[in-house]
Coordinates of C-alpha atoms in Angstrom, one line a residue:
Chain A
M27 CA 13.5 5.6 -16.1
I28 CA 15.9 3.9 -13.7
E29 CA 18.6 6.5 -14.6
R30 CA 16.3 9.4 -13.8
S31 CA 14.3 7.6 -11.1
S32 CA 11.2 8.9 -12.7
I33 CA 8.6 7.9 -15.2
E34 CA 8.4 11.5 -16.5
I35 CA 10.1 10.8 -19.8
S36 CA 9.0 11.5 -23.3
L37 CA 8.9 9.3 -26.4
S38 CA 11.7 11.4 -27.9
D39 CA 13.9 10.9 -24.8
I40 CA 13.4 7.2 -25.3
A41 CA 14.2 7.4 -29.0
Q42 CA 17.3 9.4 -28.4
K43 CA 18.6 7.2 -25.6
S44 CA 17.9 3.9 -27.6
G45 CA 19.2 5.3 -30.8
A46 CA 15.9 4.5 -32.5
N47 CA 13.9 6.9 -34.7
A48 CA 11.2 8.8 -32.7
A49 CA 8.6 8.1 -35.5
L50 CA 9.4 4.4 -35.3
V51 CA 8.9 4.3 -31.5
K52 CA 5.6 6.1 -32.0
Y53 CA 4.6 3.7 -34.8
H54 CA 5.3 0.7 -32.6
F55 CA 3.7 1.8 -29.4
G56 CA 1.1 4.5 -30.4
N57 CA 2.0 6.8 -27.5
K58 CA 3.9 6.9 -24.2
D59 CA 1.2 4.9 -22.3
G60 CA 1.4 2.2 -25.0
L61 CA 5.2 2.0 -24.5
L62 CA 4.8 1.9 -20.7
L63 CA 2.2 -0.8 -20.8
A64 CA 4.4 -2.9 -23.2
L65 CA 7.3 -2.5 -20.7
L66 CA 5.1 -3.5 -17.7
A67 CA 3.7 -6.5 -19.7
R68 CA 7.3 -7.7 -20.5
D69 CA 8.6 -7.4 -16.9
A70 CA 5.4 -8.7 -15.4
A71 CA 5.6 -11.8 -17.6
T72 CA 9.1 -12.5 -16.4
E73 CA 8.0 -12.2 -12.7
M74 CA 4.9 -14.4 -13.3
S75 CA 7.0 -17.2 -14.9
N76 CA 9.2 -17.0 -11.8
L77 CA 6.0 -17.6 -9.7
E78 CA 5.1 -20.7 -11.7
Y79 CA 8.6 -22.0 -11.2
L80 CA 8.4 -21.4 -7.5
L81 CA 5.1 -23.1 -7.1
A82 CA 6.4 -26.2 -8.9
Q83 CA 9.4 -26.6 -6.5
P84 CA 9.6 -29.7 -4.3
I85 CA 9.7 -27.6 -1.1
T86 CA 7.2 -26.8 1.7
S87 CA 4.4 -24.2 1.1
T88 CA 5.9 -22.3 4.0
A89 CA 9.3 -22.1 2.2
K90 CA 7.5 -21.0 -1.0
L91 CA 5.6 -18.3 1.0
K92 CA 8.9 -16.9 2.4
L93 CA 10.6 -16.9 -0.9
H94 CA 7.7 -15.2 -2.5
I95 CA 7.7 -12.4 0.1
A96 CA 11.4 -11.8 -0.4
G97 CA 10.9 -12.0 -4.2
I98 CA 8.3 -9.3 -4.3
I99 CA 10.3 -6.9 -2.2
R100 CA 13.5 -7.5 -4.2
A101 CA 11.6 -7.1 -7.5
Y102 CA 10.2 -3.7 -6.4
H103 CA 13.7 -2.7 -5.2
R104 CA 15.4 -3.8 -8.4
F105 CA 12.8 -2.2 -10.7
P106 CA 11.6 0.9 -8.8
Y107 CA 9.8 2.1 -12.0
M108 CA 7.4 -0.9 -11.9
N109 CA 5.8 0.5 -8.8
R110 CA 5.5 4.0 -10.1
L111 CA 4.3 2.7 -13.4
I112 CA 1.5 0.7 -11.9
H113 CA 0.4 3.7 -9.8
Y114 CA 0.6 5.9 -12.9
L115 CA -1.4 3.6 -15.1
L116 CA -4.0 3.1 -12.4
H117 CA -4.4 6.9 -11.9
E118 CA -3.5 8.9 -14.9
T119 CA -5.0 7.2 -17.8
S120 CA -8.1 5.6 -19.2
A121 CA -10.0 2.7 -17.7
G122 CA -8.4 0.6 -20.4
S123 CA -5.0 1.0 -18.6
A124 CA -6.4 -0.3 -15.4
D125 CA -7.7 -3.3 -17.3
E126 CA -4.3 -3.9 -18.7
V127 CA -2.6 -3.6 -15.2
S128 CA -5.2 -6.1 -13.9
K129 CA -4.5 -8.5 -16.8
F130 CA -0.7 -8.4 -16.6
F131 CA -0.1 -7.9 -12.9
V132 CA -3.1 -8.2 -10.5
A133 CA -4.9 -11.3 -12.0
P134 CA -1.8 -13.6 -12.4
L135 CA -0.5 -12.6 -8.9
L136 CA -3.9 -13.2 -7.3
D137 CA -4.2 -16.5 -9.1
F138 CA -0.7 -17.5 -7.7
H139 CA -1.8 -16.5 -4.2
R140 CA -5.0 -18.6 -4.5
R141 CA -3.0 -21.7 -5.5
L142 CA -0.2 -21.2 -3.0
L143 CA -2.8 -20.7 -0.1
A144 CA -4.8 -23.7 -1.2
E145 CA -1.7 -25.9 -1.4
G146 CA -0.6 -24.7 2.1
V147 CA -4.0 -25.4 3.6
S148 CA -4.2 -28.9 2.0
R149 CA -0.8 -29.7 3.5
G150 CA -1.8 -28.5 6.9
E151 CA 0.8 -25.7 6.9
F152 CA -1.6 -22.7 6.5
R153 CA -4.8 -21.7 8.2
K154 CA -7.7 -21.0 5.8
T155 CA -7.0 -17.5 4.5
D156 CA -9.0 -15.4 2.0
P157 CA -6.8 -14.9 -1.1
V158 CA -8.1 -11.4 -2.0
L159 CA -7.5 -10.1 1.6
F160 CA -4.1 -11.9 1.6
Y161 CA -3.1 -10.3 -1.8
T162 CA -4.3 -6.8 -0.6
S163 CA -2.3 -6.9 2.6
L164 CA 0.9 -8.4 1.1
I165 CA 1.1 -6.3 -2.0
G166 CA -0.1 -3.2 -0.3
A167 CA 2.5 -3.5 2.4
C168 CA 5.3 -4.2 -0.1
D169 CA 4.3 -1.5 -2.4
H170 CA 4.2 1.1 0.4
L171 CA 7.8 0.6 1.3
F172 CA 8.6 2.1 -2.1
F173 CA 5.6 4.3 -2.9
G174 CA 5.3 6.1 0.4
R175 CA 9.0 6.5 1.2
H176 CA 9.5 9.9 -0.2
A177 CA 6.8 11.4 2.0
M178 CA 8.0 9.3 4.9
S179 CA 11.6 10.3 4.6
R180 CA 10.5 13.9 5.5
A181 CA 9.5 12.5 8.9
T182 CA 12.2 12.2 11.5
G183 CA 14.3 9.1 11.5
V184 CA 13.2 7.7 8.2
G185 CA 16.0 7.2 5.6
P186 CA 16.0 6.0 2.0
V187 CA 15.3 2.3 1.1
T188 CA 18.7 0.7 1.1
D189 CA 19.6 -3.0 0.6
E190 CA 19.7 -3.2 4.4
V191 CA 16.2 -1.7 4.8
C192 CA 14.9 -4.3 2.2
R193 CA 16.5 -7.1 4.2
Q194 CA 14.8 -5.8 7.4
Y195 CA 11.5 -5.4 5.7
I196 CA 11.6 -8.9 4.2
K197 CA 12.2 -10.2 7.8
H198 CA 9.4 -8.0 9.2
M199 CA 6.9 -9.1 6.5
E200 CA 7.8 -12.8 7.0
T201 CA 7.1 -12.4 10.7
L202 CA 3.7 -10.7 10.1
I203 CA 2.5 -13.0 7.3
C204 CA 3.8 -16.2 8.9
G205 CA 2.5 -15.2 12.3
G206 CA -0.8 -14.5 10.7
I207 CA -1.4 -17.6 8.5
L208 CA 0.8 -20.5 9.6
T209 CA -0.7 -23.4 11.6
Q210 CA 1.5 -25.0 14.3
A211 CA 2.7 -27.4 11.7
G212 CA 3.7 -24.5 9.5
E213 CA 5.4 -22.8 12.3
A214 CA 7.5 -25.9 13.1
I215 CA 8.6 -25.9 9.4
A216 CA 9.3 -22.1 9.5
A217 CA 11.5 -22.5 12.6
G218 CA 13.5 -25.1 10.7
Chain B
M28 CA -15.6 14.7 -3.7
I29 CA -17.6 12.0 -1.8
E30 CA -20.6 12.7 -4.1
R31 CA -18.6 12.2 -7.3
S32 CA -16.2 9.7 -5.8
S33 CA -13.4 11.6 -7.3
I34 CA -11.0 14.4 -6.5
E35 CA -11.3 15.7 -10.0
I36 CA -13.2 18.8 -9.1
S37 CA -12.6 22.5 -9.8
L38 CA -12.6 25.5 -7.5
S39 CA -15.6 26.8 -9.3
D40 CA -17.5 23.5 -8.7
I41 CA -16.7 23.9 -5.0
A42 CA -17.8 27.5 -5.0
Q43 CA -21.0 26.6 -6.7
K44 CA -21.8 23.7 -4.4
S45 CA -21.0 25.7 -1.2
G46 CA -22.7 28.8 -2.3
A47 CA -19.5 30.8 -1.9
N48 CA -18.0 33.2 -4.3
A49 CA -15.4 31.5 -6.5
A50 CA -13.0 34.5 -6.1
L51 CA -13.4 34.3 -2.3
V52 CA -12.5 30.5 -2.4
K53 CA -9.5 31.4 -4.5
Y54 CA -8.5 34.2 -2.2
H55 CA -8.6 31.9 0.8
F56 CA -6.8 28.8 -0.5
G57 CA -4.7 30.2 -3.4
N58 CA -5.6 27.3 -5.7
K59 CA -7.1 23.8 -5.7
D60 CA -4.1 22.1 -4.1
G61 CA -4.2 24.7 -1.3
L62 CA -7.9 23.8 -0.7
L63 CA -7.2 20.1 -0.8
L64 CA -4.3 20.5 1.6
A65 CA -6.5 22.5 4.0
L66 CA -9.1 19.7 3.8
L67 CA -6.5 17.0 4.5
A68 CA -5.0 19.1 7.4
R69 CA -8.5 19.4 9.0
D70 CA -9.4 15.8 8.7
A71 CA -6.0 14.5 9.7
A72 CA -6.1 16.7 12.8
T73 CA -9.4 15.1 13.9
E74 CA -7.9 11.6 13.3
M75 CA -4.7 12.5 15.2
S76 CA -6.6 13.8 18.2
N77 CA -8.5 10.4 18.2
L78 CA -5.1 8.7 18.4
E79 CA -4.1 10.7 21.4
Y80 CA -7.3 9.8 23.1
L81 CA -6.8 6.1 22.3
L82 CA -3.3 6.1 23.7
A83 CA -4.5 7.7 27.0
Q84 CA -7.1 5.0 27.6
P85 CA -6.8 2.7 30.6
I86 CA -6.7 -0.5 28.5
T87 CA -4.0 -2.9 27.4
S88 CA -1.6 -2.0 24.5
T89 CA -3.0 -5.0 22.6
A90 CA -6.6 -3.6 22.9
K91 CA -5.3 -0.2 21.6
L92 CA -3.5 -1.9 18.7
K93 CA -6.7 -3.7 17.6
L94 CA -8.8 -0.5 18.0
H95 CA -6.2 1.3 15.9
I96 CA -6.3 -1.2 13.1
A97 CA -10.1 -1.0 12.9
G98 CA -9.9 2.8 13.2
I99 CA -7.7 3.2 10.2
I100 CA -9.7 0.9 7.9
R101 CA -12.9 2.5 9.0
A102 CA -11.5 6.1 8.5
Y103 CA -10.4 5.2 4.9
H104 CA -13.8 3.6 4.3
R105 CA -15.7 6.6 5.6
F106 CA -13.6 9.2 3.8
P107 CA -12.5 7.6 0.6
Y108 CA -11.2 10.9 -0.7
M109 CA -8.5 11.0 2.0
N110 CA -6.7 8.1 0.4
R111 CA -7.0 9.6 -3.1
L112 CA -6.0 13.0 -1.8
I113 CA -2.8 11.7 -0.2
H114 CA -1.9 9.8 -3.4
Y115 CA -2.6 12.9 -5.5
L116 CA -0.6 15.2 -3.2
L117 CA 2.3 12.9 -3.2
H118 CA 2.4 12.4 -6.9
E119 CA 1.0 15.3 -8.8
T120 CA 2.2 18.3 -7.2
S121 CA 5.3 20.0 -5.9
A122 CA 7.8 18.7 -3.2
G123 CA 6.0 21.2 -0.9
S124 CA 2.9 19.1 -0.9
A125 CA 4.8 16.0 0.1
D126 CA 6.2 18.0 3.0
E127 CA 2.7 18.9 4.0
V128 CA 1.4 15.3 3.7
S129 CA 4.3 14.3 5.9
K130 CA 3.6 17.0 8.5
F131 CA -0.2 16.4 8.7
F132 CA -0.4 12.7 8.2
V133 CA 2.8 10.6 8.2
A134 CA 4.8 12.2 11.0
P135 CA 2.0 12.2 13.7
L136 CA 0.9 8.7 12.7
L137 CA 4.5 7.4 12.9
D138 CA 4.9 9.2 16.2
F139 CA 1.8 7.4 17.5
H140 CA 3.1 4.1 16.3
R141 CA 6.5 4.7 18.1
R142 CA 4.7 5.4 21.4
L143 CA 2.2 2.6 21.1
L144 CA 4.9 0.0 20.3
A145 CA 7.2 1.3 23.1
E146 CA 4.3 1.0 25.6
G147 CA 3.4 -2.5 24.4
V148 CA 7.1 -3.6 24.7
S149 CA 7.4 -2.1 28.2
R150 CA 4.3 -3.9 29.3
G151 CA 5.6 -7.2 27.9
E152 CA 2.7 -7.5 25.4
F153 CA 4.7 -6.7 22.2
R154 CA 7.9 -8.0 20.8
K155 CA 10.5 -5.3 19.9
T156 CA 9.3 -4.0 16.5
D157 CA 10.7 -1.3 14.3
P158 CA 8.1 1.5 14.1
V159 CA 9.0 2.6 10.6
L160 CA 8.6 -0.9 9.2
F161 CA 5.5 -1.3 11.3
Y162 CA 4.0 1.9 9.9
T163 CA 4.9 1.0 6.4
S164 CA 3.3 -2.5 6.5
L165 CA 0.1 -1.4 8.4
I166 CA -0.6 1.8 6.4
G167 CA 0.4 0.2 3.1
A168 CA -1.9 -2.8 3.7
C169 CA -4.8 -0.6 4.8
D170 CA -4.3 1.9 2.0
H171 CA -4.2 -0.8 -0.6
L172 CA -7.7 -2.1 0.2
F173 CA -9.0 1.2 -1.2
F174 CA -6.3 2.3 -3.6
G175 CA -5.8 -0.9 -5.5
R176 CA -9.4 -2.0 -5.5
H177 CA -10.6 -0.6 -8.9
A178 CA -7.8 -2.5 -10.7
M179 CA -8.4 -5.6 -8.5
S180 CA -12.1 -5.6 -9.2
R181 CA -11.3 -6.3 -12.8
A182 CA -9.8 -9.6 -11.7
T183 CA -12.1 -12.5 -11.2
G184 CA -13.9 -12.8 -7.9
V185 CA -13.1 -9.4 -6.5
G186 CA -16.0 -7.2 -5.7
P187 CA -16.3 -3.6 -4.3
V188 CA -15.2 -2.7 -0.7
T189 CA -18.5 -3.1 1.2
D190 CA -19.0 -2.8 5.0
E191 CA -18.7 -6.6 5.2
V192 CA -15.3 -6.6 3.3
C193 CA -14.1 -3.9 5.7
R194 CA -15.1 -6.1 8.7
Q195 CA -13.3 -9.1 7.1
Y196 CA -10.2 -7.0 6.4
I197 CA -10.1 -5.6 9.9
K198 CA -10.1 -9.2 11.2
H199 CA -7.5 -10.3 8.6
M200 CA -5.1 -7.4 9.5
E201 CA -5.6 -8.0 13.3
T202 CA -4.6 -11.6 12.7
L203 CA -1.5 -10.6 10.7
I204 CA -0.3 -7.8 13.0
C205 CA -1.1 -9.5 16.3
G206 CA 0.4 -12.8 15.0
G207 CA 3.5 -10.9 14.0
I208 CA 4.1 -8.7 17.0
L209 CA 2.4 -10.0 20.2
T210 CA 4.4 -11.9 22.8
Q211 CA 2.7 -14.9 24.6
A212 CA 1.5 -12.5 27.2
G213 CA 0.0 -10.3 24.5
E214 CA -1.6 -13.3 22.8
A215 CA -3.2 -14.3 26.1
I216 CA -4.7 -10.8 26.3
A217 CA -5.9 -10.8 22.7
A218 CA -7.6 -14.2 23.2
G219 CA -9.5 -12.5 26.1

C-alpha cells in the first residue's frame, strides 16, 4: 500500500508480493477488509503502547502534550495508509468495521487524552478541557493534513506534504493547542 | 439526503421524490455524481457569498474570525450531507471530482482565509500565520466533529452531535484558534 500510495489492492496482489499462497491469505483473514483490520489493529497497538510509555515519563504534562502532537503527525506521515484505511473502514464497510476502528484506534486514543488532560489540570498546567472536544479537534486537524491534501493541492500555492511541511504543521498545531489549553504556569513551562 | 442521513441515493429516488422524470434528471446532470456536484456547487456558492459579506463588515478581524468559526460549524451541522458529499467526491470518483471540490469549496475558502489573516495581521490583531496550515487545522477540526462522530460514538461517553455539542465545539475552537493566532491587541479585542 505504501508502494502504490493506495489501499486499492487485492488479496492476490498481497499474496503475490508476500510470496504467500492466496488461498492461505484468504483462510487467515477471511477477506480484504479482514486483512486491513488486522493491519490497523497491529499498527494501532504499537502506537498505543507508545502513548502509555509517554504518559509514564517523568516530564511535565506540557512536554507530553507537545510530544504527542508531533507523534501523531509523524505517525500519519510515516504510515499514510493508516489514514486512508481508517477513512475506508469508516465509510465503505459494515457497521462492524466502525466498531473495530473505534476499539483499536478511537477508544484508546480518547482514553489517553482523558488521562493526559486530567494530569495536566491536576498539575496546574492545563485549563479544564473536554477530552471529546479535544480529541475531535486534534485528530481532525492532524488527519486533514493528509486526507484533504490531494484536493487542496489543486488550489493555488498548495504543494505536497513534505518533511518540512510536517515540521511546520507540528509547530502550528503546538501553537494552537498550547495557546488554547495551557494555563500561565503551563505557558511558562512551554516557553522553557 | 437529509431525510435518509445518507448520500446513498439513486437518480430514480431523486426523480420520484421531486416529481421529475428520471430521464430528464439524467439528461440534466449526466449521472449521480453530476447531480451531487451541482448540489455542492450551489450550496458552496451560497456559503462563499456569505464569506464575502463577512469580510466586508465594519468589525474587527478578531470578530470576523469568531463569526467564521461558528459559521463553519453551523453550516456543517445544518447540511450534514455537505460533509459526506465532499468526502465521497474526494474518494470515490475520478480525479475530475477532486478538481471540482477544489474549485467550489477548497480554493474560495482558502482564498478567504488568506485575506482574513492578512487583514488581521495588518491591523495588529493576528500574528503572522500560514493560511494553508490555518485552513488545514480549522477545516479538519470542524469536519471531524461530523465525519468521525459515528466511530467515536462507539467509544464510551461520546454521544451524538446535538445543538449543545455544536455550541461547545464553537467555544472550544474559538479558544484554540484565538489562543493560537491572536496578538495581545487581538486578545484585548476578543475579551471585549
